[in-house]
């Protein structure tokens, strides 16, 4: 699982004077895909082999690169694969090796530099929410971290409760109940304090609350404004009997509903901007032209959209068809999926990419975008 800690660690990496290798490679889990994958790994590593032999580099740098090449090759051979992409950051001379699985495909590339090349990784991870799920129960609060398709328990907070609040009868019963309410209030406040701290570090984007149907609404009343703004929903669950898998499924349903709602909203914004003649692009041709000029702030592509097209290797122009580049006159290269090139180009230019999963008006247009500036005519 890729965790925030690992992402932070990667962002802080540097070669301390030695070269750092960053490698991205798309992965297909089936057998033919695996063979192709290993061929691609070997071919990418071959590309930096001359550097490892380059006498103008210091001995320590060459040695570190040679070890990187051997280690990456060996490690990816052993790695079981899931669909998506693998990113590796390696600097053997400093004992650095980080390998992460990304849930979406990226363009393959290998970069040797003083710093890790992180933009494709951040571009992919931008699409996923970090969700904090808290399961409340009298006297207990279980805090879970959900990210991409993984869940892990962070901590459990236990507070004192009265064991059997209904053993007393008559007059005493009220006092016992009041005492129990007092204790659960204290517990909820403590839990809220913990959540405030977790959200204060920027670790989470969203909050969901689970528990008994009679406890959840009482607890959410205790949430301060800043946490209530992050709350996307709640669910009913019995902490004693629910498995981590049950909880994960409930959280994922809420997160996915929320994501779809945001995606629909973005499509709405793009179409509205178009209607109001604000900088925007609707349709593949216009969106490709916008990306060619680095004009895209937020790109929306329909989840299933694939289209062949052409690219200019010199200036990054993207189009659906053509023989020569309208910007520089160079011959254009044909690609099987220009939408893949489009998303990579937007990430490289520092824009956001959103894949639109639910059926919206965008489906017919394939792609659209909010732009940084008005496009000149093509
Ligand atoms: Zn060109």
XYZ file of C-alpha atoms and ligand atoms in Angstrom:
379
model
C 0.000 0.000 0.000
C 1.199 3.495 -0.755
C 0.944 5.623 2.359
C 1.309 9.323 3.002
C 4.510 8.528 4.920
C 5.998 6.881 1.861
C 4.971 9.745 -0.436
C 6.495 12.245 2.012
C 9.661 10.178 2.214
C 9.962 10.115 -1.580
C 9.403 13.872 -1.837
C 12.273 14.443 0.604
C 14.729 12.169 -1.248
C 17.823 13.559 -2.846
C 21.004 12.040 -4.154
C 23.378 13.949 -1.837
C 25.653 14.504 -4.806
C 24.955 11.098 -6.373
C 22.537 10.486 -9.259
C 19.020 9.355 -8.338
C 17.141 7.110 -10.756
C 13.363 7.540 -11.147
C 11.542 4.966 -13.245
C 7.867 4.684 -14.201
C 6.445 1.763 -16.056
C 2.856 0.743 -16.794
C 1.943 -2.762 -15.615
C -0.575 -5.233 -17.020
C -1.141 -8.203 -14.738
C -1.778 -10.915 -17.358
C 0.970 -13.160 -18.670
C 1.679 -11.541 -22.041
C 1.493 -8.181 -20.338
C 4.083 -9.398 -17.875
C 6.495 -10.490 -20.585
C 6.111 -7.144 -22.325
C 6.604 -5.457 -18.954
C 9.960 -7.170 -18.335
C 11.119 -6.308 -21.863
C 10.225 -2.663 -21.234
C 12.086 -2.666 -17.898
C 15.219 -4.038 -19.578
C 14.972 -1.545 -22.408
C 14.523 1.436 -20.068
C 17.474 0.348 -17.926
C 19.572 -0.050 -21.101
C 18.984 3.610 -21.790
C 20.931 4.687 -18.691
C 23.629 2.002 -19.012
C 25.981 4.378 -20.930
C 25.819 6.808 -17.983
C 26.980 4.062 -15.638
C 30.056 3.621 -17.877
C 30.646 7.336 -18.434
C 34.199 8.112 -17.308
C 33.428 11.807 -16.955
C 31.285 10.906 -13.937
C 32.877 10.271 -10.575
C 33.566 6.691 -9.656
C 31.017 6.744 -6.805
C 28.292 7.997 -9.165
C 29.000 5.277 -11.734
C 29.078 2.606 -9.068
C 25.776 3.799 -7.599
C 24.129 3.795 -11.049
C 25.420 0.310 -11.815
C 23.950 -0.957 -8.563
C 20.659 0.845 -9.273
C 20.356 -0.849 -12.660
C 21.012 -4.301 -11.200
C 18.716 -3.783 -8.239
C 15.770 -2.359 -10.208
C 15.989 -5.152 -12.795
C 16.042 -7.835 -10.126
C 13.390 -6.316 -7.920
C 10.836 -5.786 -10.706
C 11.345 -9.361 -11.846
C 10.230 -10.624 -8.445
C 7.454 -8.135 -7.893
C 3.915 -9.510 -8.263
C 1.945 -7.151 -10.470
C -1.346 -5.410 -10.331
C -2.786 -3.266 -13.100
C -1.595 0.319 -12.962
C 2.025 1.358 -12.896
C 5.160 0.828 -10.861
C 7.345 3.744 -9.827
C 10.869 3.206 -8.518
C 13.228 5.717 -6.943
C 16.743 4.428 -6.409
C 20.097 5.789 -5.329
C 22.166 2.825 -4.173
C 25.128 4.949 -3.099
C 22.862 6.436 -0.412
C 21.029 3.221 0.373
C 17.826 4.602 -1.141
C 15.302 2.309 -2.785
C 11.569 3.061 -2.926
C 9.135 1.108 -5.034
C 5.473 2.064 -5.207
C 2.488 0.688 -7.028
C 0.269 3.311 -8.648
C -3.384 2.502 -9.286
C -3.343 4.092 -12.733
C -1.090 3.717 -15.713
C 1.534 6.387 -16.409
C 3.749 7.053 -19.393
C 6.915 4.952 -19.161
C 10.071 6.882 -18.503
C 13.419 6.824 -16.782
C 15.060 9.934 -15.384
C 18.477 10.333 -13.771
C 18.762 13.516 -11.769
C 19.801 14.986 -8.422
C 16.155 14.849 -7.228
C 13.382 12.267 -7.612
C 11.066 12.867 -10.555
C 7.730 12.849 -8.746
C 5.255 14.664 -10.942
C 3.702 11.599 -12.638
C 3.261 9.959 -9.228
C 1.606 13.048 -7.750
C -0.539 13.392 -10.877
C -1.970 9.926 -10.317
C -2.363 10.251 -6.549
C -4.136 13.607 -6.917
C -7.217 11.700 -7.950
C -7.578 9.737 -4.731
C -8.900 10.960 -1.437
C -7.357 10.195 1.909
C -10.283 9.301 4.058
C -10.419 9.042 7.813
C -13.094 6.646 9.032
C -13.958 6.744 12.688
C -16.067 3.980 14.182
C -17.697 5.257 17.340
C -19.029 3.161 20.106
C -19.690 3.863 23.746
C -16.266 4.374 25.200
C -14.356 3.338 22.072
C -13.274 5.124 18.927
C -11.525 3.266 16.156
C -9.699 5.434 13.649
C -9.042 4.036 10.164
C -7.092 5.391 7.246
C -8.529 4.583 3.820
C -6.526 5.346 0.725
C -6.977 4.053 -2.822
C -8.146 0.505 -2.130
C -6.414 -0.093 1.172
C -7.493 0.392 4.760
C -5.495 0.315 7.962
C -6.289 0.962 11.564
C -4.409 3.901 13.010
C -5.486 3.808 16.625
C -8.208 2.866 19.029
C -9.192 5.264 21.753
C -10.762 3.739 24.858
C -12.518 5.645 27.577
C -14.195 4.507 30.774
C -17.856 3.534 30.528
C -20.329 2.244 33.054
C -20.557 -1.452 32.421
C -24.249 -2.052 32.816
C -26.118 1.223 32.926
C -29.509 -0.499 33.322
C -28.884 -2.707 36.326
C -30.149 -0.018 38.656
C -33.833 0.450 39.191
C -36.092 3.339 40.076
C -34.524 6.529 41.398
C -30.953 5.310 40.942
C -31.487 4.553 37.264
C -31.609 8.224 36.300
C -28.373 8.984 38.076
C -26.643 6.081 36.431
C -27.902 7.162 33.026
C -26.774 10.749 33.596
C -23.395 9.488 34.632
C -23.203 7.306 31.486
C -24.155 10.279 29.279
C -21.496 12.362 30.973
C -18.863 9.720 30.261
C -19.836 9.334 26.615
C -19.728 13.121 26.133
C -16.233 13.133 27.551
C -15.315 10.275 25.231
C -16.727 12.050 22.163
C -14.848 15.236 23.029
C -11.619 13.337 23.357
C -12.233 11.615 20.015
C -12.962 14.953 18.354
C -9.703 16.336 19.779
C -7.834 13.426 18.222
C -9.528 13.961 14.847
C -8.765 17.688 14.912
C -5.134 16.849 15.394
C -5.108 14.294 12.547
C -6.847 16.666 10.124
C -4.665 19.551 11.292
C -1.577 17.828 9.896
C -3.186 17.710 6.449
C -3.155 13.956 6.463
C -6.808 13.536 5.415
C -9.205 14.984 2.893
C -12.469 13.380 3.971
C -14.170 12.101 7.108
C -16.775 9.367 7.491
C -18.365 8.174 10.705
C -19.678 4.709 11.422
C -21.376 3.177 14.434
C -24.767 2.276 15.874
C -27.623 4.279 14.390
C -28.378 5.787 17.815
C -24.777 6.852 18.454
C -23.610 8.317 15.133
C -25.916 11.383 15.109
C -25.031 12.133 18.736
C -21.334 12.000 17.939
C -21.534 14.105 14.751
C -23.195 16.852 16.835
C -19.857 17.167 18.617
C -17.917 17.813 15.397
C -16.631 21.372 15.047
C -17.201 23.247 11.785
C -13.810 22.355 10.236
C -14.466 18.625 10.660
C -18.113 18.837 9.661
C -16.984 20.395 6.363
C -14.950 17.239 5.673
C -17.713 14.837 6.675
C -19.171 13.184 3.577
C -21.481 10.695 5.253
C -22.034 8.078 7.883
C -23.004 4.436 8.042
C -24.439 1.972 10.485
C -22.125 -0.711 11.764
C -21.668 -2.767 14.885
C -18.049 -2.443 15.866
C -18.079 -5.730 17.768
C -19.142 -7.869 14.810
C -18.025 -5.878 11.740
C -14.904 -7.109 9.937
C -12.339 -4.663 8.509
C -13.603 -5.722 5.074
C -17.203 -4.670 5.978
C -15.982 -1.287 7.111
C -13.811 -0.836 4.050
C -16.728 -1.547 1.758
C -18.998 0.959 3.493
C -16.309 3.631 3.388
C -15.593 3.001 -0.285
C -19.270 3.353 -1.180
C -19.430 6.757 0.501
C -16.142 7.922 -1.026
C -17.138 6.756 -4.480
C -20.518 8.544 -4.246
C -18.713 11.676 -3.181
C -16.180 11.371 -6.020
C -18.932 10.897 -8.599
C -20.747 13.922 -7.277
C -17.578 16.031 -7.624
C -16.967 14.660 -11.106
C -20.493 15.597 -12.231
C -19.984 19.010 -10.721
C -16.746 19.549 -12.663
C -18.428 18.574 -15.943
C -21.203 21.035 -15.085
C -18.621 23.786 -14.441
C -16.872 23.167 -17.755
C -20.100 23.282 -19.755
C -21.230 26.381 -17.866
C -17.900 28.105 -18.509
C -18.292 27.281 -22.191
C -21.811 28.701 -22.298
C -20.638 31.853 -20.513
C -17.619 32.186 -22.862
C -15.124 31.838 -20.030
C -11.785 30.096 -20.834
C -12.737 26.470 -21.372
C -12.557 23.637 -23.883
C -15.218 21.098 -24.789
C -14.586 18.190 -27.134
C -11.399 16.346 -27.977
C -10.101 18.630 -30.756
C -10.350 21.794 -28.716
C -8.992 20.111 -25.566
C -5.963 18.721 -27.438
C -5.258 22.173 -28.828
C -5.514 23.661 -25.321
C -3.063 21.054 -23.966
C -0.663 21.788 -26.850
C -0.493 25.368 -25.595
C -0.186 24.359 -21.888
C -3.492 26.140 -21.256
C -5.224 23.463 -19.163
C -5.821 24.097 -15.468
C -8.231 21.188 -14.894
C -8.765 18.429 -17.418
C -11.790 16.139 -17.387
C -11.662 12.976 -19.489
C -14.370 10.402 -19.727
C -13.208 7.221 -17.996
C -13.570 4.967 -21.034
C -12.404 7.398 -23.709
C -9.678 6.178 -26.090
C -8.788 7.792 -29.410
C -5.885 7.422 -31.839
C -4.015 10.588 -32.683
C -0.711 12.273 -33.416
C 1.950 14.033 -31.351
C 4.845 16.323 -32.148
C 7.952 15.122 -30.309
C 9.524 18.545 -30.599
C 6.987 20.813 -28.913
C 4.361 18.422 -27.563
C 1.564 19.378 -29.962
C -1.359 16.934 -29.752
C -4.032 16.384 -32.391
C -6.394 13.754 -33.677
C -4.810 13.660 -37.131
C -2.320 15.418 -39.413
C 1.008 14.809 -41.105
C 3.031 17.834 -40.039
C 2.994 19.941 -36.904
C 1.138 23.249 -37.334
C 3.454 24.838 -34.743
C 6.893 23.793 -36.016
C 6.430 21.954 -39.318
C 8.047 18.690 -38.084
C 6.437 15.381 -39.097
C 3.931 14.110 -36.507
C 4.136 10.699 -34.825
C 1.042 8.495 -34.683
C -0.036 7.195 -31.246
C -2.688 4.579 -30.408
C -4.246 6.702 -27.649
C -3.855 10.445 -27.785
C -6.001 10.816 -24.620
C -3.261 9.078 -22.635
C -0.775 11.584 -24.104
C -3.211 14.348 -23.200
C -3.380 13.412 -19.503
C 0.414 13.095 -19.268
C 0.919 16.430 -20.953
C -1.466 18.153 -18.510
C 0.350 16.580 -15.531
C 3.702 17.705 -16.938
C 2.376 21.253 -17.289
C 1.237 21.279 -13.655
C -2.522 20.927 -14.309
C -5.040 18.633 -12.599
C -6.511 15.575 -14.265
C -9.905 14.124 -13.362
C -11.278 10.927 -14.829
C -15.069 11.103 -15.061
C -16.625 7.761 -14.120
C -20.412 8.351 -14.102
C -22.198 8.950 -17.369
C -22.340 12.699 -17.976
C -22.657 14.972 -20.989
C -18.904 14.657 -21.335
C -19.199 11.100 -22.631
C -20.115 12.282 -26.140
C -17.318 14.884 -26.091
C -14.681 12.554 -24.543
C -12.769 15.432 -22.944
C -13.130 18.983 -21.704
C -11.186 21.433 -19.569
C -11.118 24.608 -17.536
C -8.365 26.777 -18.991
C -5.806 29.210 -17.677
C -6.365 31.615 -20.565
C -8.428 32.156 -23.701
C -7.177 30.046 -26.631
C -5.948 31.699 -29.801
C -7.725 30.363 -32.902
C -6.224 27.136 -34.231
Zn 5.800 20.724 -33.430
